[in-house]
C-alpha cells in the first residue's frame, strides 16, 4: 500500500439542473429540458460535502489540500460552481460551449473526461449518485472507464488509509467496506452527511476564488463529438403529461370495503 499524497487534489463534478420544486418542461424541436429555473443539483451537494470533509480531516486548505469543482453547461451553470465555492471548494472550472447543448450521457462523459485530463493531477474524482434531471446514473461509470480509474459507487462514508480510499456502502441488507488505490472515482449517495449551508464568511470568500473557463477547442474536441451529433441516444418523441382526472369517490354505505376491493380488482391491482 502506497502513502497518502502530501497534497491531496480532489475534483468534484457538479451540475446545474432544473429546480425539483417546480414542474419540468421540454422546449424546442429537439426537444430539450427547459433549464430556466435551475440550481446546483442537490445530489451533487453531497459529493462536495464528502470532498470537503475528506481534506478537512487531513488539515484542509492550510495543509495544501484542494477541492476543485467542474461543471459543464451554459453561462448560467456558473451558479453551480459559485455555490460550491461558497460551501468551501478551492477553485472552479466551467466547460462552456454552445456545441455541448443536447449531449447525452455518453457525449457528456467524453467532454468531462477530456476536461479532467486537461486539468490533470487529481487524486480523487467525486460525483453525485445521479443527476436530478436525466437521472441515468451513467456518467460516473462511463467516466471511470474513459479515465481508466477504479470506481467506488454509492458511497455514504469515505476516508483515506495510506494511498487507498476506503468507503462504506450501505445496502438494504448489509453494509460493505471497500477500498481502492488512488487515483479513483467515487460516487456519493444522499445517505452521506447533510451538506453544509454556505455561511457569510464562505459567501464573501467565494468572491475571491478563481473559476477557469474551458472550451471544446482547448480540449481538442470537435462539435461533432458532443451535443446531439455526438450522442448515442436521441429523444424520438415526447408529449405533455396528461392532466389529472377527477378521482373516484366511494361513499360508505356499509359496503365501502367491497366497492374498494372491486375498484382495485378491475384495475388488476389486487
GROMACS .gro file of C-alpha atoms in nm:
model
  270
    1UNK     CA    1   0.000   0.000   0.000
    2UNK     CA    2   0.141   0.339  -0.102
    3UNK     CA    3   0.148   0.652   0.113
    4UNK     CA    4  -0.124   0.916   0.103
    5UNK     CA    5  -0.050   1.219  -0.117
    6UNK     CA    6   0.123   1.501   0.070
    7UNK     CA    7  -0.111   1.748  -0.101
    8UNK     CA    8  -0.447   1.595  -0.182
    9UNK     CA    9  -0.612   1.715  -0.503
   10UNK     CA   10  -0.982   1.635  -0.527
   11UNK     CA   11  -1.217   1.711  -0.816
   12UNK     CA   12  -1.596   1.724  -0.776
   13UNK     CA   13  -1.832   1.720  -1.073
   14UNK     CA   14  -2.135   1.944  -1.022
   15UNK     CA   15  -2.435   2.003  -1.243
   16UNK     CA   16  -2.680   2.290  -1.289
   17UNK     CA   17  -3.025   2.130  -1.303
   18UNK     CA   18  -3.390   2.243  -1.302
   19UNK     CA   19  -3.519   2.303  -0.951
   20UNK     CA   20  -3.712   1.991  -0.846
   21UNK     CA   21  -3.964   2.211  -0.662
   22UNK     CA   22  -4.111   2.321  -0.994
   23UNK     CA   23  -4.270   2.131  -1.283
   24UNK     CA   24  -4.031   2.044  -1.562
   25UNK     CA   25  -4.094   2.126  -1.926
   26UNK     CA   26  -3.943   2.032  -2.261
   27UNK     CA   27  -3.874   2.307  -2.512
   28UNK     CA   28  -3.762   2.335  -2.873
   29UNK     CA   29  -3.786   2.096  -3.165
   30UNK     CA   30  -3.528   1.851  -3.025
   31UNK     CA   31  -3.685   1.866  -2.756
   32UNK     CA   32  -3.469   1.957  -2.455
   33UNK     CA   33  -3.532   2.025  -2.090
   34UNK     CA   34  -3.613   2.385  -2.002
   35UNK     CA   35  -3.337   2.494  -1.761
   36UNK     CA   36  -3.454   2.850  -1.694
   37UNK     CA   37  -3.518   2.782  -1.321
   38UNK     CA   38  -3.209   2.585  -1.223
   39UNK     CA   39  -2.989   2.527  -0.919
   40UNK     CA   40  -2.687   2.322  -0.812
   41UNK     CA   41  -2.807   1.960  -0.810
   42UNK     CA   42  -2.894   1.862  -0.455
   43UNK     CA   43  -2.730   1.523  -0.506
   44UNK     CA   44  -2.404   1.689  -0.611
   45UNK     CA   45  -2.401   1.887  -0.287
   46UNK     CA   46  -2.336   1.557  -0.107
   47UNK     CA   47  -2.032   1.499  -0.330
   48UNK     CA   48  -1.899   1.848  -0.248
   49UNK     CA   49  -1.954   1.782   0.122
   50UNK     CA   50  -1.771   1.448   0.102
   51UNK     CA   51  -1.471   1.610  -0.067
   52UNK     CA   52  -1.457   1.895   0.183
   53UNK     CA   53  -1.479   1.663   0.482
   54UNK     CA   54  -1.204   1.443   0.341
   55UNK     CA   55  -0.950   1.723   0.303
   56UNK     CA   56  -1.052   1.881   0.635
   57UNK     CA   57  -0.974   1.551   0.807
   58UNK     CA   58  -0.616   1.591   0.681
   59UNK     CA   59  -0.560   1.959   0.757
   60UNK     CA   60  -0.769   2.123   0.487
   61UNK     CA   61  -0.654   2.405   0.263
   62UNK     CA   62  -0.395   2.517   0.519
   63UNK     CA   63  -0.214   2.186   0.463
   64UNK     CA   64  -0.211   2.242   0.086
   65UNK     CA   65  -0.508   2.020   0.001
   66UNK     CA   66  -0.760   2.150  -0.250
   67UNK     CA   67  -1.106   2.079  -0.388
   68UNK     CA   68  -1.178   2.180  -0.747
   69UNK     CA   69  -1.534   2.179  -0.882
   70UNK     CA   70  -1.603   2.123  -1.251
   71UNK     CA   71  -1.930   2.192  -1.430
   72UNK     CA   72  -2.037   2.164  -1.792
   73UNK     CA   73  -2.314   2.384  -1.926
   74UNK     CA   74  -2.418   2.730  -2.046
   75UNK     CA   75  -2.320   3.057  -1.880
   76UNK     CA   76  -2.584   3.020  -1.608
   77UNK     CA   77  -2.420   2.694  -1.495
   78UNK     CA   78  -2.152   2.907  -1.329
   79UNK     CA   79  -2.403   2.940  -1.044
   80UNK     CA   80  -2.344   2.574  -0.960
   81UNK     CA   81  -1.973   2.647  -0.929
   82UNK     CA   82  -2.045   2.961  -0.730
   83UNK     CA   83  -2.243   2.779  -0.461
   84UNK     CA   84  -1.978   2.506  -0.440
   85UNK     CA   85  -1.712   2.771  -0.381
   86UNK     CA   86  -1.931   2.927  -0.114
   87UNK     CA   87  -1.952   2.588   0.056
   88UNK     CA   88  -1.571   2.580   0.072
   89UNK     CA   89  -1.430   2.445  -0.257
   90UNK     CA   90  -1.094   2.594  -0.357
   91UNK     CA   91  -1.146   2.675  -0.724
   92UNK     CA   92  -1.383   2.616  -1.013
   93UNK     CA   93  -1.368   2.507  -1.378
   94UNK     CA   94  -1.652   2.580  -1.621
   95UNK     CA   95  -1.671   2.395  -1.954
   96UNK     CA   96  -1.898   2.611  -2.167
   97UNK     CA   97  -1.951   2.568  -2.541
   98UNK     CA   98  -2.268   2.603  -2.748
   99UNK     CA   99  -2.193   2.271  -2.918
  100UNK     CA  100  -2.239   2.087  -2.588
  101UNK     CA  101  -2.615   2.151  -2.580
  102UNK     CA  102  -2.815   1.831  -2.610
  103UNK     CA  103  -2.533   1.596  -2.506
  104UNK     CA  104  -2.649   1.261  -2.372
  105UNK     CA  105  -2.462   1.065  -2.103
  106UNK     CA  106  -2.202   0.929  -2.347
  107UNK     CA  107  -2.120   1.268  -2.502
  108UNK     CA  108  -2.122   1.429  -2.157
  109UNK     CA  109  -1.877   1.175  -2.015
  110UNK     CA  110  -1.647   1.224  -2.315
  111UNK     CA  111  -1.633   1.601  -2.267
  112UNK     CA  112  -1.590   1.574  -1.890
  113UNK     CA  113  -1.317   1.312  -1.924
  114UNK     CA  114  -1.119   1.540  -2.153
  115UNK     CA  115  -1.172   1.833  -1.918
  116UNK     CA  116  -1.039   1.625  -1.628
  117UNK     CA  117  -0.735   1.523  -1.833
  118UNK     CA  118  -0.680   1.888  -1.927
  119UNK     CA  119  -0.678   1.996  -1.563
  120UNK     CA  120  -0.486   1.684  -1.459
  121UNK     CA  121  -0.324   1.552  -1.145
  122UNK     CA  122  -0.630   1.469  -0.934
  123UNK     CA  123  -0.609   1.201  -0.667
  124UNK     CA  124  -0.986   1.162  -0.641
  125UNK     CA  125  -1.287   1.244  -0.855
  126UNK     CA  126  -1.618   1.274  -0.668
  127UNK     CA  127  -1.962   1.272  -0.829
  128UNK     CA  128  -2.318   1.255  -0.704
  129UNK     CA  129  -2.506   0.926  -0.731
  130UNK     CA  130  -2.715   1.068  -1.016
  131UNK     CA  131  -2.830   1.395  -1.163
  132UNK     CA  132  -3.178   1.510  -1.071
  133UNK     CA  133  -3.271   1.588  -1.432
  134UNK     CA  134  -3.171   1.292  -1.652
  135UNK     CA  135  -3.140   1.051  -1.358
  136UNK     CA  136  -2.948   0.796  -1.568
  137UNK     CA  137  -2.663   0.742  -1.316
  138UNK     CA  138  -2.447   0.651  -1.618
  139UNK     CA  139  -2.189   0.929  -1.624
  140UNK     CA  140  -1.978   0.821  -1.321
  141UNK     CA  141  -1.922   0.470  -1.461
  142UNK     CA  142  -1.855   0.599  -1.811
  143UNK     CA  143  -1.606   0.849  -1.672
  144UNK     CA  144  -1.422   0.582  -1.476
  145UNK     CA  145  -1.396   0.372  -1.792
  146UNK     CA  146  -1.274   0.660  -2.009
  147UNK     CA  147  -1.017   0.768  -1.750
  148UNK     CA  148  -0.907   0.416  -1.659
  149UNK     CA  149  -0.983   0.470  -1.290
  150UNK     CA  150  -1.113   0.227  -1.029
  151UNK     CA  151  -1.466   0.324  -0.932
  152UNK     CA  152  -1.639   0.300  -0.594
  153UNK     CA  153  -2.013   0.358  -0.621
  154UNK     CA  154  -2.298   0.456  -0.389
  155UNK     CA  155  -2.076   0.569  -0.102
  156UNK     CA  156  -2.208   0.702   0.229
  157UNK     CA  157  -1.873   0.748   0.408
  158UNK     CA  158  -1.513   0.793   0.291
  159UNK     CA  159  -1.167   0.806   0.446
  160UNK     CA  160  -0.804   0.763   0.346
  161UNK     CA  161  -0.582   0.474   0.452
  162UNK     CA  162  -0.237   0.540   0.315
  163UNK     CA  163  -0.271   0.561  -0.062
  164UNK     CA  164  -0.615   0.397  -0.066
  165UNK     CA  165  -0.965   0.537  -0.046
  166UNK     CA  166  -1.182   0.342   0.199
  167UNK     CA  167  -1.557   0.370   0.155
  168UNK     CA  168  -1.874   0.247   0.321
  169UNK     CA  169  -2.163   0.130   0.105
  170UNK     CA  170  -2.499   0.080   0.275
  171UNK     CA  171  -2.728  -0.173   0.109
  172UNK     CA  172  -3.075  -0.291   0.204
  173UNK     CA  173  -2.948  -0.590   0.400
  174UNK     CA  174  -2.578  -0.528   0.458
  175UNK     CA  175  -2.304  -0.268   0.484
  176UNK     CA  176  -1.986  -0.310   0.279
  177UNK     CA  177  -1.646  -0.153   0.336
  178UNK     CA  178  -1.443  -0.136   0.017
  179UNK     CA  179  -1.110   0.017  -0.077
  180UNK     CA  180  -0.942   0.123  -0.399
  181UNK     CA  181  -0.598   0.266  -0.478
  182UNK     CA  182  -0.565   0.632  -0.569
  183UNK     CA  183  -0.640   0.785  -0.811
  184UNK     CA  184  -1.003   0.672  -0.807
  185UNK     CA  185  -1.354   0.787  -0.888
  186UNK     CA  186  -1.620   0.785  -0.614
  187UNK     CA  187  -1.996   0.842  -0.645
  188UNK     CA  188  -2.165   0.964  -0.326
  189UNK     CA  189  -2.524   0.895  -0.219
  190UNK     CA  190  -2.769   1.116  -0.033
  191UNK     CA  191  -2.705   0.899   0.274
  192UNK     CA  192  -2.383   1.092   0.331
  193UNK     CA  193  -2.389   1.362   0.599
  194UNK     CA  194  -2.613   1.661   0.526
  195UNK     CA  195  -2.430   1.915   0.306
  196UNK     CA  196  -2.327   2.235   0.479
  197UNK     CA  197  -2.504   2.561   0.403
  198UNK     CA  198  -2.280   2.848   0.288
  199UNK     CA  199  -2.221   3.091   0.574
  200UNK     CA  200  -2.142   3.462   0.545
  201UNK     CA  201  -1.767   3.402   0.554
  202UNK     CA  202  -1.795   3.143   0.277
  203UNK     CA  203  -2.009   3.369   0.058
  204UNK     CA  204  -1.765   3.659   0.088
  205UNK     CA  205  -1.461   3.434   0.046
  206UNK     CA  206  -1.601   3.278  -0.274
  207UNK     CA  207  -1.580   3.616  -0.449
  208UNK     CA  208  -1.200   3.593  -0.436
  209UNK     CA  209  -1.182   3.238  -0.573
  210UNK     CA  210  -1.095   3.166  -0.933
  211UNK     CA  211  -1.312   2.992  -1.192
  212UNK     CA  212  -1.131   2.883  -1.509
  213UNK     CA  213  -1.332   2.882  -1.834
  214UNK     CA  214  -1.282   2.596  -2.080
  215UNK     CA  215  -1.395   2.545  -2.439
  216UNK     CA  216  -1.409   2.237  -2.662
  217UNK     CA  217  -1.122   2.370  -2.871
  218UNK     CA  218  -0.896   2.373  -2.564
  219UNK     CA  219  -0.982   2.007  -2.505
  220UNK     CA  220  -0.915   1.904  -2.865
  221UNK     CA  221  -1.279   1.802  -2.922
  222UNK     CA  222  -1.488   1.881  -3.226
  223UNK     CA  223  -1.852   1.988  -3.228
  224UNK     CA  224  -1.943   1.657  -3.397
  225UNK     CA  225  -1.820   1.461  -3.092
  226UNK     CA  226  -2.063   1.617  -2.845
  227UNK     CA  227  -2.414   1.760  -2.839
  228UNK     CA  228  -2.682   1.588  -3.046
  229UNK     CA  229  -2.427   1.497  -3.315
  230UNK     CA  230  -2.203   1.307  -3.073
  231UNK     CA  231  -2.477   1.147  -2.864
  232UNK     CA  232  -2.554   0.777  -2.873
  233UNK     CA  233  -2.921   0.832  -2.793
  234UNK     CA  234  -3.191   1.075  -2.901
  235UNK     CA  235  -3.542   1.168  -2.795
  236UNK     CA  236  -3.767   1.013  -3.058
  237UNK     CA  237  -4.085   1.184  -2.935
  238UNK     CA  238  -4.237   1.346  -2.631
  239UNK     CA  239  -4.574   1.466  -2.511
  240UNK     CA  240  -4.702   1.662  -2.216
  241UNK     CA  241  -4.818   1.466  -1.914
  242UNK     CA  242  -5.200   1.442  -1.925
  243UNK     CA  243  -5.388   1.643  -1.668
  244UNK     CA  244  -5.502   1.453  -1.363
  245UNK     CA  245  -5.861   1.338  -1.386
  246UNK     CA  246  -6.108   1.351  -1.104
  247UNK     CA  247  -6.076   1.055  -0.871
  248UNK     CA  248  -6.343   0.803  -0.784
  249UNK     CA  249  -6.526   0.878  -0.461
  250UNK     CA  250  -6.657   0.580  -0.269
  251UNK     CA  251  -6.932   0.668  -0.024
  252UNK     CA  252  -6.952   0.432   0.268
  253UNK     CA  253  -7.299   0.285   0.297
  254UNK     CA  254  -7.182  -0.026   0.473
  255UNK     CA  255  -7.023  -0.173   0.161
  256UNK     CA  256  -6.724   0.062   0.109
  257UNK     CA  257  -6.477  -0.222   0.160
  258UNK     CA  258  -6.637  -0.432  -0.113
  259UNK     CA  259  -6.651  -0.135  -0.353
  260UNK     CA  260  -6.286  -0.055  -0.287
  261UNK     CA  261  -6.184  -0.416  -0.348
  262UNK     CA  262  -6.386  -0.424  -0.674
  263UNK     CA  263  -6.225  -0.095  -0.783
  264UNK     CA  264  -5.873  -0.230  -0.728
  265UNK     CA  265  -5.955  -0.568  -0.885
  266UNK     CA  266  -6.093  -0.402  -1.201
  267UNK     CA  267  -5.756  -0.230  -1.244
  268UNK     CA  268  -5.563  -0.551  -1.170
  269UNK     CA  269  -5.416  -0.401  -0.854
  270UNK     CA  270  -5.515  -0.697  -0.639
   0.00000   0.00000   0.00000
